[in-house]
XYZ file of C-alpha atoms in Angstrom:
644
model
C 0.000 0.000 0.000
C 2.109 3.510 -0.741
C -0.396 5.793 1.242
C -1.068 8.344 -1.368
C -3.626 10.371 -0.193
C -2.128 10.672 3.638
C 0.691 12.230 1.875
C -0.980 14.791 -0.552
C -0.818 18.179 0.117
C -3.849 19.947 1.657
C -4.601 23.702 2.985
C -6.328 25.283 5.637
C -6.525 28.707 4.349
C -3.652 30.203 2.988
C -1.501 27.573 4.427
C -0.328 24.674 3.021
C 0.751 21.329 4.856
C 2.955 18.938 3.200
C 0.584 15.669 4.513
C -2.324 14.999 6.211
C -1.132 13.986 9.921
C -2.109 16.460 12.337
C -0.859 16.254 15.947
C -3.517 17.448 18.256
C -3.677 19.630 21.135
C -2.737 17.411 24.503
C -1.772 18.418 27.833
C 1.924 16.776 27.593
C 2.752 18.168 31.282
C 6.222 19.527 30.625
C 4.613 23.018 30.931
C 5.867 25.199 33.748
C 4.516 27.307 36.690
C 6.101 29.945 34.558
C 3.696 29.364 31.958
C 5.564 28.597 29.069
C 6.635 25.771 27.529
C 10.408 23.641 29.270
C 12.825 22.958 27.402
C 11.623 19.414 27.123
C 8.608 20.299 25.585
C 10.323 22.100 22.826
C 12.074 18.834 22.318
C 9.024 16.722 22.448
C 7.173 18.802 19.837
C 10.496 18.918 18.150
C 10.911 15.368 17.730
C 7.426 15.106 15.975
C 8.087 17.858 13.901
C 11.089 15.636 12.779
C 8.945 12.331 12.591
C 7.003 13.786 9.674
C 4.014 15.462 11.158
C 2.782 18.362 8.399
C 0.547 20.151 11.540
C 0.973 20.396 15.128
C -1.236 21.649 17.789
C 0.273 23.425 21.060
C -0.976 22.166 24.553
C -4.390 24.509 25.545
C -2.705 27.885 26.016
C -4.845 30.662 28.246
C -6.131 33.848 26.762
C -6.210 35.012 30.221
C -4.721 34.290 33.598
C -8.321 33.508 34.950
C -9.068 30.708 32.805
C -6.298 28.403 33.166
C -7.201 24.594 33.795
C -4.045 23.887 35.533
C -1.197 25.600 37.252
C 1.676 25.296 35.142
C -0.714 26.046 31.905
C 1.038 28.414 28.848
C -0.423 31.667 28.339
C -0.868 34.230 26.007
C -2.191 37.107 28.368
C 0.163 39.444 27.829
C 3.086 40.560 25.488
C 6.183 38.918 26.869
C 4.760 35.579 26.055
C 5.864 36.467 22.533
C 9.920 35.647 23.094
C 9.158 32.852 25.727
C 7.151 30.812 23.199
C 9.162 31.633 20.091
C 11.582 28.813 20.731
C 8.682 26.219 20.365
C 7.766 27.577 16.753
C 11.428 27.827 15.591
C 11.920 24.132 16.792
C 9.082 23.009 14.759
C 10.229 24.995 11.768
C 13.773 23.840 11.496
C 12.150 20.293 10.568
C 9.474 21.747 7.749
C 6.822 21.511 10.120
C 4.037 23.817 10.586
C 2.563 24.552 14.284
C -0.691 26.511 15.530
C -1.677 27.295 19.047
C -4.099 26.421 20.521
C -6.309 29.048 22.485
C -8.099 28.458 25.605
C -10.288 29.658 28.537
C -11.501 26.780 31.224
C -14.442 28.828 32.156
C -16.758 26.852 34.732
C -13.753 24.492 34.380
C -11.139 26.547 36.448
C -10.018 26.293 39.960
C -9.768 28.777 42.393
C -6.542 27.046 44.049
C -5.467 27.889 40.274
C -6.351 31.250 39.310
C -6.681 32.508 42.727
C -10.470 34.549 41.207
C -14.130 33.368 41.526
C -14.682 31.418 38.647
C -16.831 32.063 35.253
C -19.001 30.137 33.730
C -22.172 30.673 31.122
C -24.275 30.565 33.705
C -24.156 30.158 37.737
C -24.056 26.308 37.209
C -20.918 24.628 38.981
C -18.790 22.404 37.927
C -19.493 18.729 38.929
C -15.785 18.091 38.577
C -15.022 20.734 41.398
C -18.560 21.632 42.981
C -16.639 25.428 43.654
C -19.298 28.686 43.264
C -19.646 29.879 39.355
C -20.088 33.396 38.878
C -21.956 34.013 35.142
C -20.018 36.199 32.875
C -21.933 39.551 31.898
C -22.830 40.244 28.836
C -20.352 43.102 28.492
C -17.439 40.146 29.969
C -18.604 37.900 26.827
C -17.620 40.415 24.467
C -14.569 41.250 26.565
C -13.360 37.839 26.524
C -13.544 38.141 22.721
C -11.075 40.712 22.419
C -8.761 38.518 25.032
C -8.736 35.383 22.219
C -7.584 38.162 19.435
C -5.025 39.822 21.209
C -3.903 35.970 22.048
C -3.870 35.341 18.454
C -1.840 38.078 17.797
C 0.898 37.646 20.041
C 0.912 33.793 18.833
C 1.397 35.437 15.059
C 4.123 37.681 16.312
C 5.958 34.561 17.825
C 5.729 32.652 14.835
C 3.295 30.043 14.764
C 1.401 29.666 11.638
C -2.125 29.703 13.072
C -4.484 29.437 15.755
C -7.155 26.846 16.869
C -10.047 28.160 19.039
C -10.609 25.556 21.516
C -14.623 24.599 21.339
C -14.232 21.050 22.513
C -14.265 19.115 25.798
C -16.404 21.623 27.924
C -14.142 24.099 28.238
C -15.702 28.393 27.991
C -16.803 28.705 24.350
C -17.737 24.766 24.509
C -20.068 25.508 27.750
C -21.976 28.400 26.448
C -22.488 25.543 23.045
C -23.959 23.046 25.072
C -27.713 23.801 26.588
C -26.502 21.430 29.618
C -24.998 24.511 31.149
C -26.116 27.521 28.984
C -29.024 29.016 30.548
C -28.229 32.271 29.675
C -31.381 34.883 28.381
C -29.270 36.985 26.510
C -27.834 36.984 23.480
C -25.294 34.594 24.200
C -28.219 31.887 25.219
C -31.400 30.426 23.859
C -30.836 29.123 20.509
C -27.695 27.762 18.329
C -26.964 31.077 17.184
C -27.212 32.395 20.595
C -24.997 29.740 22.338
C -22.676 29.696 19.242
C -22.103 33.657 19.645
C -19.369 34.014 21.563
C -17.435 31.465 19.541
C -18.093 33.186 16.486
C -16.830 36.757 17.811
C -13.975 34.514 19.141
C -13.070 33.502 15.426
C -14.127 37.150 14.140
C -11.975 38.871 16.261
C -8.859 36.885 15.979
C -9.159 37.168 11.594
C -9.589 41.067 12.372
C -6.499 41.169 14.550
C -4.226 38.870 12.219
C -6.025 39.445 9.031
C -8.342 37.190 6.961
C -5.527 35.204 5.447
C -4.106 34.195 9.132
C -5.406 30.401 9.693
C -8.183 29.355 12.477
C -9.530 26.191 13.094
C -12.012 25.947 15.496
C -11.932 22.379 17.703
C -15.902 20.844 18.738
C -17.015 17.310 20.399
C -19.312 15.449 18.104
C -20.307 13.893 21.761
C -20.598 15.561 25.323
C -21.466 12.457 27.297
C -23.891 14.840 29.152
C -27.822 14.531 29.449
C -28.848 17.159 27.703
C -25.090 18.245 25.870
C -24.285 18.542 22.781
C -24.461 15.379 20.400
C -23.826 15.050 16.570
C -26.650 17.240 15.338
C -25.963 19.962 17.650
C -21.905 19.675 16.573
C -22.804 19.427 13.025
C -24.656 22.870 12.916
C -22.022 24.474 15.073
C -19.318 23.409 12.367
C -21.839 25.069 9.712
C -21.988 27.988 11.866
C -17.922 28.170 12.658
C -17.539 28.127 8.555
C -19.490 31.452 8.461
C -17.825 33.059 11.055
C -14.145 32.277 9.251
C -13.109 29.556 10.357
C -10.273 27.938 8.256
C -11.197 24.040 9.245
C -12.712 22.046 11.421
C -11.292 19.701 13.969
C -13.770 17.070 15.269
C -13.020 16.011 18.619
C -15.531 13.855 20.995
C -16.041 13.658 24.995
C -16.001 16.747 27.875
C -14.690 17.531 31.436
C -17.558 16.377 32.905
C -19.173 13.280 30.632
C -15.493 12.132 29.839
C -13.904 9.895 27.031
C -12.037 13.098 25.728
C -9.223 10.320 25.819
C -10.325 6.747 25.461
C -9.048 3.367 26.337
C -8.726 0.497 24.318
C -12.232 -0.597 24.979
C -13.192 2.278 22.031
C -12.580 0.929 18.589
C -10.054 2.384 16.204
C -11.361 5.130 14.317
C -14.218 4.926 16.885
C -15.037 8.787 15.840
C -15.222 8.439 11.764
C -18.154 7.866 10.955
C -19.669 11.439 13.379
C -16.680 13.251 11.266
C -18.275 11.972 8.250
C -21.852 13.625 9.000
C -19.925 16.949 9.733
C -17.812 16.929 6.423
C -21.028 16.512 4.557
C -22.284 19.773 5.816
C -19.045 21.878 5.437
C -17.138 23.136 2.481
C -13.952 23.676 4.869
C -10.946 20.609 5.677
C -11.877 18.926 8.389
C -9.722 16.656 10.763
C -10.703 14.015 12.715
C -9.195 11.979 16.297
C -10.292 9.008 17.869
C -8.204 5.934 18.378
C -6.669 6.258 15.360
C -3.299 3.950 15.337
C -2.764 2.203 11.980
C -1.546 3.465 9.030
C -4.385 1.758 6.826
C -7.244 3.201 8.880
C -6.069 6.743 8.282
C -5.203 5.822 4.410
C -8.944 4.779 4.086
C -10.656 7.794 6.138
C -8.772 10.491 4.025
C -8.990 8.711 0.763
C -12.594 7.909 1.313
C -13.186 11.260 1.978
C -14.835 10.978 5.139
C -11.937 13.688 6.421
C -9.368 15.453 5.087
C -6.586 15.242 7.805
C -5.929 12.726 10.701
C -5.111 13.791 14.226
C -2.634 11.368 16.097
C -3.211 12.078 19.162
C -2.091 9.560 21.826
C -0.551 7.358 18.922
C 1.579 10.662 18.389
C 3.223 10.049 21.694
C 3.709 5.939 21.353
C 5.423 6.898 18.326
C 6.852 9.942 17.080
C 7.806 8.851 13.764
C 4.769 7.928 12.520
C 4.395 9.772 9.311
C 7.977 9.608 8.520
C 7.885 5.107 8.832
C 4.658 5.041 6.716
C 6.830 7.354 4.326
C 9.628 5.213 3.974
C 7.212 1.536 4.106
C 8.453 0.892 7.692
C 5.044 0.397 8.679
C 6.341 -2.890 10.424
C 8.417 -0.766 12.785
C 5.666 1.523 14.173
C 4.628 1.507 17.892
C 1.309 0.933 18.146
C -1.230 3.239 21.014
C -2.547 -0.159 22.638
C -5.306 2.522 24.736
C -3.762 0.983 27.587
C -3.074 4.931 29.255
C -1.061 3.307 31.755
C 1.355 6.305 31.172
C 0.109 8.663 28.994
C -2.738 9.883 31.082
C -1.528 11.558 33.868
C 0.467 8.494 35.251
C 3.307 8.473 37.409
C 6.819 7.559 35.867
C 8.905 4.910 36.868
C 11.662 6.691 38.671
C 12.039 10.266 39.319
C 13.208 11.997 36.476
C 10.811 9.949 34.350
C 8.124 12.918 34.260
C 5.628 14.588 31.971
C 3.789 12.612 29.158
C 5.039 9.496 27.899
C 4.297 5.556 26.409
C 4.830 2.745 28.054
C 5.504 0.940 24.560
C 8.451 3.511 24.080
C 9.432 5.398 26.824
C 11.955 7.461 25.062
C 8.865 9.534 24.050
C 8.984 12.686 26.211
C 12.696 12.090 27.344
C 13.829 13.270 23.634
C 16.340 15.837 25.107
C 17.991 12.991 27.468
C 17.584 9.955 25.900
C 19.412 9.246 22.766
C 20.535 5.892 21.336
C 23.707 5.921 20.660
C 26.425 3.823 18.867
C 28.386 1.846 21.541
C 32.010 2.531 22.082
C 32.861 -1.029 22.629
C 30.870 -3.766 20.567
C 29.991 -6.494 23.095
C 28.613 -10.007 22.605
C 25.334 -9.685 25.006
C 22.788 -12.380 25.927
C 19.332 -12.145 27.306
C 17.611 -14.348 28.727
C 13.786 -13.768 28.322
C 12.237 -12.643 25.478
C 8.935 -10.750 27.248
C 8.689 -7.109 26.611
C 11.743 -6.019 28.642
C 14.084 -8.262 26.834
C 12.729 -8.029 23.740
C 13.113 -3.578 24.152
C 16.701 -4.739 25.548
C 17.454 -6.614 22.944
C 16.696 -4.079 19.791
C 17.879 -1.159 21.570
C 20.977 -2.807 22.216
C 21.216 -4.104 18.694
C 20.820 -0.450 17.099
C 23.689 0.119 19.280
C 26.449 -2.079 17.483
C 26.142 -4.665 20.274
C 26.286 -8.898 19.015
C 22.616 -9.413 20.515
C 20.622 -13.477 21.245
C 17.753 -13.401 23.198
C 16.565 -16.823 24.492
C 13.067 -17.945 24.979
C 12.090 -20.931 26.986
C 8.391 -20.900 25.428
C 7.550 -21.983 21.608
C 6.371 -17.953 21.316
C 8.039 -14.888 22.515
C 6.249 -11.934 24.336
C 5.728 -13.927 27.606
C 3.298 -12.100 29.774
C 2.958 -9.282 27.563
C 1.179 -11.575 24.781
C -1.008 -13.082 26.608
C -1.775 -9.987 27.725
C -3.502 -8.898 24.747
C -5.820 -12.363 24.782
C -8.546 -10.310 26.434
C -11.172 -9.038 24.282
C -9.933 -5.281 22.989
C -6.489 -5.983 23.902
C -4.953 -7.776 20.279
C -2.955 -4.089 20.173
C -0.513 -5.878 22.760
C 0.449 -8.422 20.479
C 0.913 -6.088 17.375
C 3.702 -4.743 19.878
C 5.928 -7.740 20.366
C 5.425 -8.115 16.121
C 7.086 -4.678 16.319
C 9.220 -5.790 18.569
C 10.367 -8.348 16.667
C 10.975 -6.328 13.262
C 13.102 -4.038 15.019
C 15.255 -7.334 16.374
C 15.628 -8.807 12.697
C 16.437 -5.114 11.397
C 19.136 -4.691 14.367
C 20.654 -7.921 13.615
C 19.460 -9.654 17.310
C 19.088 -12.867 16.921
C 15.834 -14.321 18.408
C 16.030 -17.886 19.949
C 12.775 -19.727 20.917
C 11.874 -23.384 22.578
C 15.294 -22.972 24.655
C 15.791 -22.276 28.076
C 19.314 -21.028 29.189
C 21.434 -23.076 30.663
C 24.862 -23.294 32.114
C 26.040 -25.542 29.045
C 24.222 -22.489 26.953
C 25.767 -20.237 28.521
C 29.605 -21.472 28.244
C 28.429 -21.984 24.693
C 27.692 -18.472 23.819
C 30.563 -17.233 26.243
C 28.717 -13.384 26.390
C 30.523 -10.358 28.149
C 27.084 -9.716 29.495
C 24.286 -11.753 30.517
C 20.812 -9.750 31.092
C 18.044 -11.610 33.016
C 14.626 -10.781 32.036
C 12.834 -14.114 32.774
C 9.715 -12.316 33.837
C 7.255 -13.597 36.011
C 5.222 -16.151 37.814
C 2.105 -16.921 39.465
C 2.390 -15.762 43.293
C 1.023 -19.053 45.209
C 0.408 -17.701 48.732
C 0.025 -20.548 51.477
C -3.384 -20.813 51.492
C -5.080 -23.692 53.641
C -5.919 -26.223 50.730
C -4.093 -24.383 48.294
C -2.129 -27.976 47.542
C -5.361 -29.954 47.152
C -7.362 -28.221 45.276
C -7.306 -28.241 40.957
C -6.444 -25.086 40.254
C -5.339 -23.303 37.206
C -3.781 -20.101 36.560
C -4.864 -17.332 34.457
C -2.141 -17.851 31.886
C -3.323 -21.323 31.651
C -6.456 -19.862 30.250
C -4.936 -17.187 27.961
C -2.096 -19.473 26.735
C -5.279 -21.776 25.388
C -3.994 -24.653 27.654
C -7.008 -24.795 29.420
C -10.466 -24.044 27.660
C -13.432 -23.568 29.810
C -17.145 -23.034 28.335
C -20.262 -23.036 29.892
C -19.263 -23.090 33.297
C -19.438 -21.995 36.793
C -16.101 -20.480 37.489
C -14.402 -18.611 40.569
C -11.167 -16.161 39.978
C -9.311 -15.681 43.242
C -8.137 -12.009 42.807
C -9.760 -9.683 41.628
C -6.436 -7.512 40.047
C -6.504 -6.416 36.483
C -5.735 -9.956 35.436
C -8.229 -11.542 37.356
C -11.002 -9.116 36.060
C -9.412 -9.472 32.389
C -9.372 -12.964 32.869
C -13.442 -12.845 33.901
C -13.808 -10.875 30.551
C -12.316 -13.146 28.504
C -14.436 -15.888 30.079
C -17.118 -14.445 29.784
C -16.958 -14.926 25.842
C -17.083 -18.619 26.786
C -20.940 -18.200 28.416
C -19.457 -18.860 31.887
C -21.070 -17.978 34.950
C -18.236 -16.171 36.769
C -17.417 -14.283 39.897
C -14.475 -12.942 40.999
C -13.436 -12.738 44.837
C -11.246 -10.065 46.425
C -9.526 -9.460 49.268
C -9.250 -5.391 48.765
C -12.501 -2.734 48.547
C -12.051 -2.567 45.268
C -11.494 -4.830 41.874
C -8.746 -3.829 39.276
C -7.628 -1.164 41.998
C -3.842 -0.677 39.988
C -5.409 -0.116 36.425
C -6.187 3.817 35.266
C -9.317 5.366 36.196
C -10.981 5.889 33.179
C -10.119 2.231 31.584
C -11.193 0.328 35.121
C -14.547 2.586 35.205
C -15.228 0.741 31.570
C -13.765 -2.391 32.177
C -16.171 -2.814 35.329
C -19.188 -1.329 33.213
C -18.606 -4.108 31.017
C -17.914 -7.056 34.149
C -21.704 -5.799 35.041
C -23.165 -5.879 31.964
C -21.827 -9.180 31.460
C -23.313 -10.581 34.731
C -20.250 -11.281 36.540
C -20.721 -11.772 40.410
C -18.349 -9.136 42.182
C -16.756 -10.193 45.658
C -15.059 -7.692 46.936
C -13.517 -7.414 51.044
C -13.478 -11.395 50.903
C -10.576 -12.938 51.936
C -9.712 -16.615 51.151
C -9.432 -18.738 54.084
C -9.434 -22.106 52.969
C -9.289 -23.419 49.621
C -11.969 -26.239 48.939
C -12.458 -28.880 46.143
C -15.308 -26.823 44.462
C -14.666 -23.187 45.910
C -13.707 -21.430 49.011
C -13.872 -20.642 52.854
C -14.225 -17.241 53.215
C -14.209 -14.415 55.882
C -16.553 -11.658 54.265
C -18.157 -8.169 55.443
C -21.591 -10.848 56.438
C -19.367 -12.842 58.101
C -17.385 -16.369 57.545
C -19.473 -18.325 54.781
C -18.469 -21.159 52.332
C -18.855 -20.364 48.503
C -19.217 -23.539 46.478
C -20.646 -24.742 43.428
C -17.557 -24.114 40.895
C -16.769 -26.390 38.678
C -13.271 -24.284 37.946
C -11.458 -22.973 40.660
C -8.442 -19.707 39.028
C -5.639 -18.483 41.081
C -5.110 -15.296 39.647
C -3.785 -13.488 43.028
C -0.715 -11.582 41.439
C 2.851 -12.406 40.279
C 6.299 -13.116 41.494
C 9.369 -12.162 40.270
C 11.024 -15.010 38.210
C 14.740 -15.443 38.245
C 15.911 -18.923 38.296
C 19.119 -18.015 36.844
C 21.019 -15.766 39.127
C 23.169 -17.967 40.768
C 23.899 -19.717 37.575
C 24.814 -16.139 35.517
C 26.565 -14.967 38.504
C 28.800 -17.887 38.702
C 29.728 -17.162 34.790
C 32.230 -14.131 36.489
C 30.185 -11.828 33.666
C 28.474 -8.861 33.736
C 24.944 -9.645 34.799
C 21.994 -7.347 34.835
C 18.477 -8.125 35.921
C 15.571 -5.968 34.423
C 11.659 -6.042 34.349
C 10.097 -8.790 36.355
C 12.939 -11.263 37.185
C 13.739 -7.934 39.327
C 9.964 -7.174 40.728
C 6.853 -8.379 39.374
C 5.574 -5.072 38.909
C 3.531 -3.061 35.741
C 4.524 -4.182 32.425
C 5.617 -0.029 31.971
C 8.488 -0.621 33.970
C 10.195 -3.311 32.682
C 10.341 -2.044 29.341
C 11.902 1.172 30.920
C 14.271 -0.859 32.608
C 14.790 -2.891 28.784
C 15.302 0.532 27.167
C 17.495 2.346 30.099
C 19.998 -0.760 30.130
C 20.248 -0.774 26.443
C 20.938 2.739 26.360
C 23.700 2.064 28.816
C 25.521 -1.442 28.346
């Protein structure tokens, strides 16, 4: 497939971008209290700019120092902003990119703790997300605010960026007074479309008026608010109408809102989920429109541009799992691209894995946001390097250490490589997992490491291959507490399930642990028609996944009639199901006909003492370390093949 029509030019006014991959607005967090963008941000965008994207969105930047959604947001509200945020649009220029910012108020949105002012909404409606007093703007502050987005605009021309996006999208100011959930206003700003679309238009107006007409605005709206009573589709398709009249430049579609969520979705969402919404809206404009929404292979975004159902394709959190995206579907390395799996383990707001790992990143390549530290270099000294382990932390070992010069075999023990990590993507809407150890797996062949499987290392291996350095990353195990019965009992594990080992259909079925394998586990079962409950010792099931991916993952569990024990702890293990103390009380549960142990892992390293005893270097990354999130241990894959 050579991608044509992602690569054709295309223009949003007088501007023209050399492709059709658009990098969206996204709070990356490397923003400072200052208000302007660190020096790592300038490399992150930088590093995109280089990876082929023709059009990049800034982070939200405030118009004014009262509407800023966090503390360390950019700003445009006054002059000297101009120098500070030059830097950003030189960066992006030195690599042929082009770059807009984006323009923002939070309106009902904001924080006092953060602005330090009563906030503004529409109306006197607060925020659900905050519950803090909202103060409705006046009619004379609507037209005010207005003047704030132009002179915003116009210090954003003056530093060098090539246009402007007025934020409509997600709830924030111009997106409340769109939506009647919060709009109650009886002036003109309220009552009907035109009415709640009125301050975006003078928005778009006034920034053209500042900059001139041949400046370029788009103007961002949610095809979705998630709200009762929000804006859907129809409302988002006559606002897009009414944004063309005003002068807007094109359209990007967006979906979700502070409030009603799914402004960033998990991989529950199909690909492309937002297409067909982006469609309606293109029908009904004469303006380019671009479109985000799980969009992470390079055939999806082929078909929605040349089918015409948009003309550009925003990247957003598959921007950050890989910032070479345009520039690998370029050159037909489509084989080497890092997949978004949805899995917002560390994109969305997550905490690193040690402490200089900050600010946005991927746990499929956590070089992303680290572009100004972490380079890959060419090794001073070629060594001959063996790993044992071919899960995700070897496998990242492994290629990284190949680019590097270094003689690179990686062993696996099992018939497949990927370990954990594949069967992790068994689970319905998790096969994105296993298109990452395929990429994996390119990048070993194209490095030159040599991939070994069915062989576990052993000390005749090992004086075979004779390696200056031996890594460990042998993942791993089932934890097996000493449970009374525990040794009795048939039980199976949950990667006895996954691995296909074990099938089980139309059965009653208890998981012990209720983790986010244990509750995966109960979704994949539940494909089966099994009657399933999980038990769990804590308050809560799937307590270490993210927020917004557990709050759909246990939507689903419901739906699918799953029993939920929670605050039960196992006391004794029985033939067909357990003794258990429970907020009612001690009470037996039997019944099952399949008894799963799925109460967490244990670090596997069975071949410590045998490495150590080689007199080589040894290293021990990922699991065999600490059985601990999968993010880590391909950190610790990358950092030690940065380093060896």
């Amino acid at each position: 497939m050579n991608f044509k029509a992602l690569f054709e030019p295309v223009r949003i006014g007088s501007l023209e971008l050399k492709n059709r991959f658009v990098q969206p607005a996204m709070e990356s967090q490397t923003t400072t209290l200052e208000h302007i963008f660190s020096e790592q941000s300038i490399a992150y965008f930088a590093a995109r700019a280089e990876g082929g994207f023709g059009l990049q969105i800034t982070d939200y930047m405030a118009v004014s120092k009262d509407g800023i959604g966090v503390p360390t947001e950019a700003g445009w509200w006054d002059d000297s902003f101009i120098e500070k945020h030059k830097p950003l649009a030189d960066a992006v220029h030195k690599y042929g990119g082009k770059i807009f910012a984006q323009l923002h108020h939070s309106g009902m949105m904001c924080e006092i703790k953060n602005t330090g002012v009563v906030t503004r909404g529409p109306s006197a409606i607060p925020s659900s997300a905050h519950l803090e007093p909202v103060k409705a703007f006046t009619t004379e502050e609507c037209y005010q605010m207005a003047d704030f987005y132009g002179e915003a605009a116009r210090r954003a021309k003056a530093a060098g960026f090539d246009g402007v996006e007025v934020h409509g999208a997600h709830f924030y100011l111009l997106g409340q007074f769109m939506s009647r959930y919060v709009n109650k206003r009886i002036d003109e700003f309220g009552g009907d479309y035109k009415g709640r679309f009125r301050l975006a238009k003078l928005c778009i107006q006034r920034v053209k008026e500042v900059c001139g007409e041949s400046y370029p605005v788009t103007f961002r709206l949610s095809t979705e608010e998630f709200l009762d009573g929000g804006s859907n589709l129809d409302d988002a398709v006559i606002y897009a109408c009414l944004a063309q009249e005003a002068g807007a430049d094109a359209i990007n579609i967006s979906i979700g809102s502070g409030i009603g969520g799914n402004i960033i979705t998990p991989s529950y969402f199909d690909p492309g989920f937002n297409v067909k919404a982006a469609a309606k809206i293109k029908e009904n404009v004469t303006i380019p429109t671009i479109v985000v929404g799980r969009i992470n292979d390079p055939v999806l975004a082929e078909h929605i541009v040349k089918s015409g159902q948009a003309d550009m394709v925003a990247l957003g959190r598959q921007s950050v799992a890989d910032s070479e995206f345009p520039k690998k579907v370029k050159e037909g390395r489509t084989g080497e691209i890092f997949q978004c799996t949805g899995c917002m383990q560390r994109c969305y707001y997550a905490e690193g894995c040690e402490k200089d790992d900050k600010g946005i990143s991927c746990i499929l390549n956590p070089f992303s946001g680290k572009e100004s530290r972490w380079k890959i270099r060419t090794a001073e000294k070629r060594k001959k390097v063996l790993i044992a382990g071919a899960g995700a932390a070897g496998l990242e070992c492994a290629w990284v250490l190949a680019k590097r010069g270094h003689e690179v075999q990686i062993y696996e023990k099992e018939d497949l490589p990927g370990g954990n990590f594949r069967l992790a993507s068994v689970p319905p809407h998790k096969n994105d997992f296993a298109r990452a150890i395929y990429t994996y797996l390119n990048l070993c062949k194209k490095y030159g490491a040599k991939v070994i499987t069915g062989t576990e290392v052993t000390i005749e291996i090992l004086n075979q291959e004779n390696p200056d350095s031996i890594v460990l990353a042998t993942g791993a195990k089932p934890l097996v507490p000493p449970i009374k019965g525990i040794d009795k009992a048939d039980i199976k594990f949950a990667s006895d399930i996954l691995s296909g080992r074990e099938i089980i259909g139309q059965k009653k079925v208890l998981i012990m642990g209720g983790g986010l394998v244990g509750c995966e586990l109960a979704e994949y079962l539940n494909q089966f028609h099994n009657q399933v409950t999980i038990v769990e010792m804590q308050s809560m099931l799937a307590k270490e996944d993210v927020k917004r991916s557990r709050v759909v993952l246990m939507e689903r569990l419901r739906k699918a009639g799953t029993t939920q024990c929670t605050n039960t702890k196992i006391l004794e293990i029985l033939p067909d199901g357990i003794r258990a103390e429970t907020p009612d009380g001690e009470k037996e549960m039997r019944g099952y006909d399949k008894l799963i142990l799925a109460l967490g892992y244990q670090s596997n390293n069975p071949l410590q003492e045998t490495a150590d005893s080689m007199g080589k270097e040894v290293h021990v990354i990922g699991d065999a370390a600490r059985a601990r999130n999968a993010k880590f241990a391909i950190y610790e894959g990358a950092k030690l093949g940065m380093s060896l």
